[in-house]
Short mmCIF file of C-alpha atoms (C1' of nucleotides) in Angstrom, two decimals:
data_model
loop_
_atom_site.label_atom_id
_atom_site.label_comp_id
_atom_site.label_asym_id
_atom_site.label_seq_id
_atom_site.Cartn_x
_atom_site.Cartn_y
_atom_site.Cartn_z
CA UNK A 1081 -9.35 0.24 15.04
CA UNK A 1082 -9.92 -3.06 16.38
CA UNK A 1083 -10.01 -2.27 19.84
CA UNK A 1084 -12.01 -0.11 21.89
CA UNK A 1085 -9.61 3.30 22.41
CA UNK A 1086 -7.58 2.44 25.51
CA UNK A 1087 -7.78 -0.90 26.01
CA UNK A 1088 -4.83 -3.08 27.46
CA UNK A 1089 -3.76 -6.54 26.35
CA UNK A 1090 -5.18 -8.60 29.31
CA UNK A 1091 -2.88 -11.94 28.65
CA UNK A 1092 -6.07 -13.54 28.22
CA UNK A 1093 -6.31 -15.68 25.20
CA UNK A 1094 -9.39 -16.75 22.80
CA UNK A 1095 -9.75 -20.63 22.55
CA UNK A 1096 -6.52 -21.30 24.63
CA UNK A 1097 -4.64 -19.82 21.81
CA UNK A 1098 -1.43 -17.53 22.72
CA UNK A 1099 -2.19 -14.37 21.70
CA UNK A 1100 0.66 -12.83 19.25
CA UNK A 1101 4.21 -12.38 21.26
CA UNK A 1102 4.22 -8.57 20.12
CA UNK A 1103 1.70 -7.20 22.05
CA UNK A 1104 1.15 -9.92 24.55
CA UNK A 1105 2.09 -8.18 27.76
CA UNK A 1106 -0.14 -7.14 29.78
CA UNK A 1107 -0.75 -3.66 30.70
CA UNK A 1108 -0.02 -2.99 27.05
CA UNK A 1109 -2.15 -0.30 25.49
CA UNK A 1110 -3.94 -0.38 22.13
CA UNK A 1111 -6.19 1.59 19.89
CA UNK A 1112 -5.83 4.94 18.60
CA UNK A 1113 -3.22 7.23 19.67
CA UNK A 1114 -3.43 10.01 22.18
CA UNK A 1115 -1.70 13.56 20.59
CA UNK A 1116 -0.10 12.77 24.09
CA UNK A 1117 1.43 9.68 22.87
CA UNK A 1118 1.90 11.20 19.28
CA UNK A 1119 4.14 13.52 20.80
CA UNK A 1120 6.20 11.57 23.12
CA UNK A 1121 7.07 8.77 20.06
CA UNK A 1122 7.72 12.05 17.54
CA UNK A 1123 9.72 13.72 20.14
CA UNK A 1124 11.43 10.19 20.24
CA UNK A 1125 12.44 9.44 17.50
CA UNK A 1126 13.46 12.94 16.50
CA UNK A 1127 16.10 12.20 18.77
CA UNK A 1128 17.26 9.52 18.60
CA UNK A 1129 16.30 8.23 15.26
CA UNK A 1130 14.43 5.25 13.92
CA UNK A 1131 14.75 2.00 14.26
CA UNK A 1132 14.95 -0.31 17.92
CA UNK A 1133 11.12 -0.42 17.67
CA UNK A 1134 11.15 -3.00 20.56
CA UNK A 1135 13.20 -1.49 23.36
CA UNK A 1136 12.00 2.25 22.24
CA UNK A 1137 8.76 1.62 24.09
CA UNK A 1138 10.05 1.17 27.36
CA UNK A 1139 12.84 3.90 26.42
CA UNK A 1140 10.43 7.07 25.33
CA UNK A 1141 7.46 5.69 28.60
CA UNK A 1142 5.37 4.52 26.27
CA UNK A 1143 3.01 1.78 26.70
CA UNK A 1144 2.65 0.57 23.47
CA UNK A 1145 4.27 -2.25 21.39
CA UNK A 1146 7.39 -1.64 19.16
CA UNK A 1147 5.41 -3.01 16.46
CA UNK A 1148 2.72 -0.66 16.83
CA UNK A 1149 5.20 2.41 17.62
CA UNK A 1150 6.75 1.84 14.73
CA UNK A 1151 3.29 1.89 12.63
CA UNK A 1152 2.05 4.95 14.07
CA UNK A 1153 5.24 6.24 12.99
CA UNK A 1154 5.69 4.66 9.92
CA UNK A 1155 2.24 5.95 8.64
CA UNK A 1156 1.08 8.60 10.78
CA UNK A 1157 4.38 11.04 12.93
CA UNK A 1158 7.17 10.44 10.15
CA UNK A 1159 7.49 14.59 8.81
CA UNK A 1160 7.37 13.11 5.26
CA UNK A 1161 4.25 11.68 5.43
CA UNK A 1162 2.01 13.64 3.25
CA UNK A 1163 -2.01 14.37 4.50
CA UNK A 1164 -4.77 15.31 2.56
CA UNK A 1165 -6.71 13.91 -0.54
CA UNK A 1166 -5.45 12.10 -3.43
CA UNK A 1167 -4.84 14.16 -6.16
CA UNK A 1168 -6.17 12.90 -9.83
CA UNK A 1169 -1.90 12.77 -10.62
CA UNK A 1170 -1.05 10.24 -7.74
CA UNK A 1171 -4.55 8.48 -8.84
CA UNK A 1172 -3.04 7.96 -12.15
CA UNK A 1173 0.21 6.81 -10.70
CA UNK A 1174 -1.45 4.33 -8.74
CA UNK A 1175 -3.33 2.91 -11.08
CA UNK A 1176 -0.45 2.46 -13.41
CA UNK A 1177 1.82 0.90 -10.67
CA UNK A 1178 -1.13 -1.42 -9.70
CA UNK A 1179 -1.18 -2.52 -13.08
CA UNK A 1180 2.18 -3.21 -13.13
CA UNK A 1181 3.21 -4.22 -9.43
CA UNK A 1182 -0.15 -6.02 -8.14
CA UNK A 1183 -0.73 -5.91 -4.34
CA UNK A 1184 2.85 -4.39 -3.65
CA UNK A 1185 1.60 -1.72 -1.68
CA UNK A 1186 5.01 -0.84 -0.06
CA UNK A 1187 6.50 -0.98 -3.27
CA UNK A 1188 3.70 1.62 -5.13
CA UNK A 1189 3.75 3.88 -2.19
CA UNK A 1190 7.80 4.07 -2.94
CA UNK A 1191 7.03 5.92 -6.09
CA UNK A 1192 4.83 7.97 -4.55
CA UNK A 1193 6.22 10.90 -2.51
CA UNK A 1194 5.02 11.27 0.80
CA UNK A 1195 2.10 8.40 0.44
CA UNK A 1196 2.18 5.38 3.10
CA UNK A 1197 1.70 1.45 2.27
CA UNK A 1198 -1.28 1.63 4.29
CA UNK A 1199 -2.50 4.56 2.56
CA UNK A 1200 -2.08 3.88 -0.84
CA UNK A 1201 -3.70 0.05 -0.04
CA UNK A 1202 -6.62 1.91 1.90
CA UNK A 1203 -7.38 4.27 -1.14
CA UNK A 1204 -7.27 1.22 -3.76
CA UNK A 1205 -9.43 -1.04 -1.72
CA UNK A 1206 -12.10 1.99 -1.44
CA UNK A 1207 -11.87 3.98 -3.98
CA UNK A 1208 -10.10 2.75 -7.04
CA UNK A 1209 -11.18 -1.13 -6.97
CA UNK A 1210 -14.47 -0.20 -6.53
CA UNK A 1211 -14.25 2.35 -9.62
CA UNK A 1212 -12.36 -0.19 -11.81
CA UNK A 1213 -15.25 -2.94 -10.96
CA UNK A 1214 -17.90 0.18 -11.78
CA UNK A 1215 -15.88 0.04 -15.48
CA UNK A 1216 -16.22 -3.49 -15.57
CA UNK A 1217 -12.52 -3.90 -15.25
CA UNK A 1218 -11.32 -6.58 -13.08
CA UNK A 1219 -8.51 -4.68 -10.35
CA UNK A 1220 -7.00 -7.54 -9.51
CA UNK A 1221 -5.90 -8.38 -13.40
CA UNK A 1222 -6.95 -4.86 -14.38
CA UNK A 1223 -8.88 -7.00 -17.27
CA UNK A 1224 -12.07 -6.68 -18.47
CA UNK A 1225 -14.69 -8.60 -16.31
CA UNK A 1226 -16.41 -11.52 -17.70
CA UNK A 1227 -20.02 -11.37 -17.16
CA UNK A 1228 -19.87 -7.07 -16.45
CA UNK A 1229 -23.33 -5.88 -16.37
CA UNK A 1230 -23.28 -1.78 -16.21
CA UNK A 1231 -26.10 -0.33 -13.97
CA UNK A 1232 -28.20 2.03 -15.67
CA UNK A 1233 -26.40 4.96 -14.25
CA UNK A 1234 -23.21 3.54 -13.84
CA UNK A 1235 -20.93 6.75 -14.50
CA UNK A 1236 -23.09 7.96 -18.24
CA UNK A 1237 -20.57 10.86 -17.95
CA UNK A 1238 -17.30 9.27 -17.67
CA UNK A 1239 -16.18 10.81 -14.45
CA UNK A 1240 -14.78 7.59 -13.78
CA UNK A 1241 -10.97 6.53 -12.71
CA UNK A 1242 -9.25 9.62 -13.90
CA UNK A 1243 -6.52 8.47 -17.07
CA UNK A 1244 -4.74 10.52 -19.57
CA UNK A 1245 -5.83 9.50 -22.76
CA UNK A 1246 -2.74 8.02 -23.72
CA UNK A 1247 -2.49 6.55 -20.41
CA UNK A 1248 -5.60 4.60 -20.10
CA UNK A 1249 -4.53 1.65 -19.05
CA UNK A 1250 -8.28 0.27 -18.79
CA UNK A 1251 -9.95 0.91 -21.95
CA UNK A 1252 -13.66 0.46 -20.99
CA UNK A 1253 -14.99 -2.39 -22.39
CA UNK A 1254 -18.02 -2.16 -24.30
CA UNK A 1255 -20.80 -4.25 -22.46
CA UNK A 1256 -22.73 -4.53 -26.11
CA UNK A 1257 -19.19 -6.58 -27.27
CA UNK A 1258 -18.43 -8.33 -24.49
CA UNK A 1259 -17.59 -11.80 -26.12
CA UNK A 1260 -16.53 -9.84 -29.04
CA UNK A 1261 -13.53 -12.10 -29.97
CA UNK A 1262 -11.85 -8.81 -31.51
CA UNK A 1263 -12.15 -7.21 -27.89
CA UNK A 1264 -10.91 -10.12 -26.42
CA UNK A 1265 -7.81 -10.19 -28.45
CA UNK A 1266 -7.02 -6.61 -27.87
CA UNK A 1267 -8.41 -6.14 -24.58
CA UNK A 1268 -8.77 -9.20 -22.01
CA UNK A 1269 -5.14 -9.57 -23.07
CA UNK A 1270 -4.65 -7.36 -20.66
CA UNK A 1271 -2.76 -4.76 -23.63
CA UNK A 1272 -1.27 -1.73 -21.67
CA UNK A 1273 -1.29 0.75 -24.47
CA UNK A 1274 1.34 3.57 -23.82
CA UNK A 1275 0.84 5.43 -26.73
CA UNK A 1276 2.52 2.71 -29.42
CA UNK A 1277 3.58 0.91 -26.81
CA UNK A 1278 1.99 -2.38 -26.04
CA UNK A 1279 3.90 -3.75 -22.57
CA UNK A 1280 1.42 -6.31 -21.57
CA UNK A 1281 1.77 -8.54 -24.00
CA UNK A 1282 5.27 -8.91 -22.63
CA UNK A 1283 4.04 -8.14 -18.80
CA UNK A 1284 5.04 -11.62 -17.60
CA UNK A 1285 8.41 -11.34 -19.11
CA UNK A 1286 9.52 -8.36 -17.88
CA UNK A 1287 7.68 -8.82 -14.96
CA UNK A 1288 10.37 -11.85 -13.92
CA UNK A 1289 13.02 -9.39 -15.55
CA UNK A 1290 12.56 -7.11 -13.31
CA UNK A 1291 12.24 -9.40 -10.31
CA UNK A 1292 15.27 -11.04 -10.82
CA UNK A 1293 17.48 -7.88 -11.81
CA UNK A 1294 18.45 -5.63 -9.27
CA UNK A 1295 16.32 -2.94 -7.67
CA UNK A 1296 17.83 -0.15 -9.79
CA UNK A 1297 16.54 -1.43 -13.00
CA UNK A 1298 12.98 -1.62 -11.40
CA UNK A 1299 13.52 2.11 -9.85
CA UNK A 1300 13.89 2.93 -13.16
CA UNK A 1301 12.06 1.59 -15.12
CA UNK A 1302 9.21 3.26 -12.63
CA UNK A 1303 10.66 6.47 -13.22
CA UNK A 1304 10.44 6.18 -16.98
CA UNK A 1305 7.17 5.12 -16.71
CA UNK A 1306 5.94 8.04 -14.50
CA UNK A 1307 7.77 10.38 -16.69
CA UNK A 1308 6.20 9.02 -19.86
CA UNK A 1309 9.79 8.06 -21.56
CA UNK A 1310 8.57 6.33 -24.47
CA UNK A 1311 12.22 5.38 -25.16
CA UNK A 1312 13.11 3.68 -22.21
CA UNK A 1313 9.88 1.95 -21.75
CA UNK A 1314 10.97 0.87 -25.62
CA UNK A 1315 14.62 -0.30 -24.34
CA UNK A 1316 13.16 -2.15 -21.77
CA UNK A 1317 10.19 -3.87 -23.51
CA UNK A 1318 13.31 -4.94 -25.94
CA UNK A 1319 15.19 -5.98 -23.32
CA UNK A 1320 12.77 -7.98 -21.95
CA UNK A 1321 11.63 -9.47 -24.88
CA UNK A 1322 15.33 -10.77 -25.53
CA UNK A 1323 14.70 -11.67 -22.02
CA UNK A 1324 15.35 -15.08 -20.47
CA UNK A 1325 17.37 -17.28 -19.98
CA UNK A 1326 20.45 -14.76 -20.13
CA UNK A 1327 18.62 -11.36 -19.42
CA UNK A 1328 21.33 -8.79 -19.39
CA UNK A 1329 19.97 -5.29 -18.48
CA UNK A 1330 19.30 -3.28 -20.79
CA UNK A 1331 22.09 -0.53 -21.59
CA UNK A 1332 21.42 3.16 -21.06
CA UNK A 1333 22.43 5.83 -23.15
CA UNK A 1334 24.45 8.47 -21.14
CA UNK A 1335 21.64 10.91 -21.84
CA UNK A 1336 18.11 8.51 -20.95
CA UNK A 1337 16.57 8.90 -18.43
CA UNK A 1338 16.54 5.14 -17.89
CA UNK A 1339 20.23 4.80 -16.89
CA UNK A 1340 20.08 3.92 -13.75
CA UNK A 1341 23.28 4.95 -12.32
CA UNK A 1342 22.40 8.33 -13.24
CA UNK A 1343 18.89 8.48 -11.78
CA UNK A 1344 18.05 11.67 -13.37
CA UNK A 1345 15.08 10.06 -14.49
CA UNK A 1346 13.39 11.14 -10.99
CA UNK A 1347 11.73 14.20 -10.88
CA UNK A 1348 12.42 16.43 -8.24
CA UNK A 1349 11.25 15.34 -4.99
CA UNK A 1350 11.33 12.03 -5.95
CA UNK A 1351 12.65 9.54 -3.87
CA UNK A 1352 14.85 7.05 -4.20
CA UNK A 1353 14.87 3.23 -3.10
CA UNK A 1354 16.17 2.86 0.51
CA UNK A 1355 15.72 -0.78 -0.15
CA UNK A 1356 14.00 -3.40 -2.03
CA UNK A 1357 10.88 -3.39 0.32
CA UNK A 1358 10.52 0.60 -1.50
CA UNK A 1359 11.07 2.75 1.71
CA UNK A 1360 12.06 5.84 1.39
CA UNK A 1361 15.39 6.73 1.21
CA UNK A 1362 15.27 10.46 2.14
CA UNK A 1363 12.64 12.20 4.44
CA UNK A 1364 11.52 15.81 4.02
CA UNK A 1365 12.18 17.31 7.16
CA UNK A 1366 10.00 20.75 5.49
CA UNK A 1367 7.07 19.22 5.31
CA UNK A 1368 6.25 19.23 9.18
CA UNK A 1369 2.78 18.87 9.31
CA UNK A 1370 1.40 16.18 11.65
CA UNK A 1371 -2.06 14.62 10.90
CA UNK A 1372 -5.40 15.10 12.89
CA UNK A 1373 -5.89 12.97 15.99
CA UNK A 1374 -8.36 10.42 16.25
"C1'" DA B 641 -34.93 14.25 13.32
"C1'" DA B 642 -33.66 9.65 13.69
"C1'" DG B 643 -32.28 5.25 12.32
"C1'" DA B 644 -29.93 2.31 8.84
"C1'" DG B 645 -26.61 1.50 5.77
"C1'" DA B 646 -22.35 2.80 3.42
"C1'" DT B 647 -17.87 4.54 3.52
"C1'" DG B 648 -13.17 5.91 5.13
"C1'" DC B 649 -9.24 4.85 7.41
"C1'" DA B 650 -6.29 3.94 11.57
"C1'" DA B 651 -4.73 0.13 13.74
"C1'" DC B 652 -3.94 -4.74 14.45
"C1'" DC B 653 -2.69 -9.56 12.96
"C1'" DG B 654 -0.01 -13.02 11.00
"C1'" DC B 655 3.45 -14.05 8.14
"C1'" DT B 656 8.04 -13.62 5.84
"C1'" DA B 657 12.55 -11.63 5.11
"C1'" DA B 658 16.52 -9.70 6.94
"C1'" DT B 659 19.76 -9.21 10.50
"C1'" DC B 660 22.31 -10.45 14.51
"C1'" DG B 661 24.90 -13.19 17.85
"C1'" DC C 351 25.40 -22.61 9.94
"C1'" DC C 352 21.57 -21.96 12.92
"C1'" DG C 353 18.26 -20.14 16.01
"C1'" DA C 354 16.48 -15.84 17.91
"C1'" DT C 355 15.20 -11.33 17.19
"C1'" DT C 356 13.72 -7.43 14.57
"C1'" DA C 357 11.76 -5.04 10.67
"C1'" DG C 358 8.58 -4.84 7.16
"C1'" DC C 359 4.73 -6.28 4.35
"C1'" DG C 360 -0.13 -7.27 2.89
"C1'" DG C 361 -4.64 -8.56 4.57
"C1'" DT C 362 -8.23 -7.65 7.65
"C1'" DT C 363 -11.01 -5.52 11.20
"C1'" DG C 364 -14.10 -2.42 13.32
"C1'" DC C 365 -15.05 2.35 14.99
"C1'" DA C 366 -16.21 7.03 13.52
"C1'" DT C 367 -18.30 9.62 10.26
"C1'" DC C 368 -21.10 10.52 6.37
"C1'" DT C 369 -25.12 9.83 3.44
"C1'" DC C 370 -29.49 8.24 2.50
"C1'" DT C 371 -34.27 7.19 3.52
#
DNA sequence: AAGAGATGCAACCGCTAATCG
DNA sequence: CCGATTAGCGGTTGCATCTCT
């Protein structure tokens, strides 16, 4: 919260600037939300359905922005939105789609069931950044830091970012090797090792593959990654290695997972792509529970 | 018990992309 | 085609809470 709770826009400006057209108008409030106001934009929305963030407002008596209606909504009212801790699973997940995605929070949280942008970018920046750093693993590049010094008790008992063994996408580097040209060739490469397969050395590859195919080749490609489909990660890494200047997607056996127009590489309760940004295409209406109020 | 520092996270900001008229 | 509007994204902020000393 950047604002004290309850404050109103004032129209005022800081060094004669004009404050952002969004939620310039005075009288407009700001700062957490009142269950009051929780309610009226849930109630809202329920009935009328999303979308018309700006005029909504005005329309449900609220005296908010659309931008910030649509935020509390987004990441806080919407009935799929999943509360509570994240489990060691999603952890994994995260990491893995980090590795893979960077800083495309929207796009990781798509993969994730019931997990916001906002949430899944909160829990990296303070919980799994800082772990990966602890490692000595860069999370920006998810490489092995240059100059990593371990503290003396920096994690002795490994209860450190939580990785299936044949998922760990971070090997920890061993401080006593660190110039170790051997590590280096296997490690700071950045080698994803997914059992015998070794994406990274591919990563920027497939990485424009996938950017420049269409959004059902990236959905699933996710999903065979989450499900551990050695044989469509395989298909792919061939594809891409074929790769540009004529990438052609990769065919799909009738039966892999990795066919896209089958999807049945999603797991149940999986969602699929509403769009390219990652939303969500389906809600879960079931899960009803609303989050605590500030 | 109290103060200081660290941490978690909801909310805001600024920008870009997509859509509309 | 173009400008305006809207939706969505990632980065950042700062208050509330927790933990440590």
């Amino acid at each position: 919260m950047r604002h004290p709770s309850g404050s109103t826009i004032s129209g005022s400006t800081s060094a004669g600037k004009t404050v952002t057209p969004c939620c310039s108008k005075v009288g407009i409030k700001r700062g957490p939300w009142t269950p009051e106001e929780d309610e009226i934009l849930a109630n809202y929305v329920k009935k009328e359905g999303e979308g018309r963030w700006r005029t909504l407002p005005k329309k449900a008596g609220l005296l908010r922005c659309g931008k910030s209606c649509r935020l509390r909504w987004m990441n806080y009212l919407r009935p799929s939105v999943k509360r509570g801790r994240i489990t060691p699973d999603e952890e994994d997940l995260i990491l893995r789609l980090h590795r893979l995605l960077g800083n495309r929070w929207a796009l990781i949280a798509g993969r994730i069931p019931g997990r916001t942008d906002n949430e899944i970018k909160n829990y990296w920046n303070t919980h799994l950044s800082k772990k990966l750093i602890s490692q000595g693993i860069d999370p920006r590049t998810h490489k092995p830091l240059q100059n990593w010094n371990p503290g003396p008790d920096d994690d002795p008992g490994g209860s450190m970012v939580s990785v299936t063994p044949s998922h760990d996408l971070n090997p920890k580097p061993n401080p006593g090797v660190a110039n170790d040209p051997r590590r280096d060739q296997a490690s700071t490469s950045g080698i994803v090792d997914y059992g015998d397969l070794c994406l990274e050395t591919q990563h920027e590859n497939w990485e424009k593959y996938l950017e420049n195919n269409n959004e059902d080749v990236l959905s699933s490609f996710l999903d065979s990654l989450m499900n551990d489909d050695p044989i469509a990660l395989r298909q792919l890494r061939n594809a891409v290695a074929i790769g540009p200047p004529s990438p052609l997607p990769p065919t799909f056996p009738a039966h892999s997972s990795f066919n896209p127009s089958t999807n049945n590489g999603m797991t149940s309760g999986q969602a699929g792509f509403g769009s390219s940004t990652g939303e969500l295409k389906s809600a879960h209406p079931s899960n009803a529970a609303y989050g605590r109020h500030a």
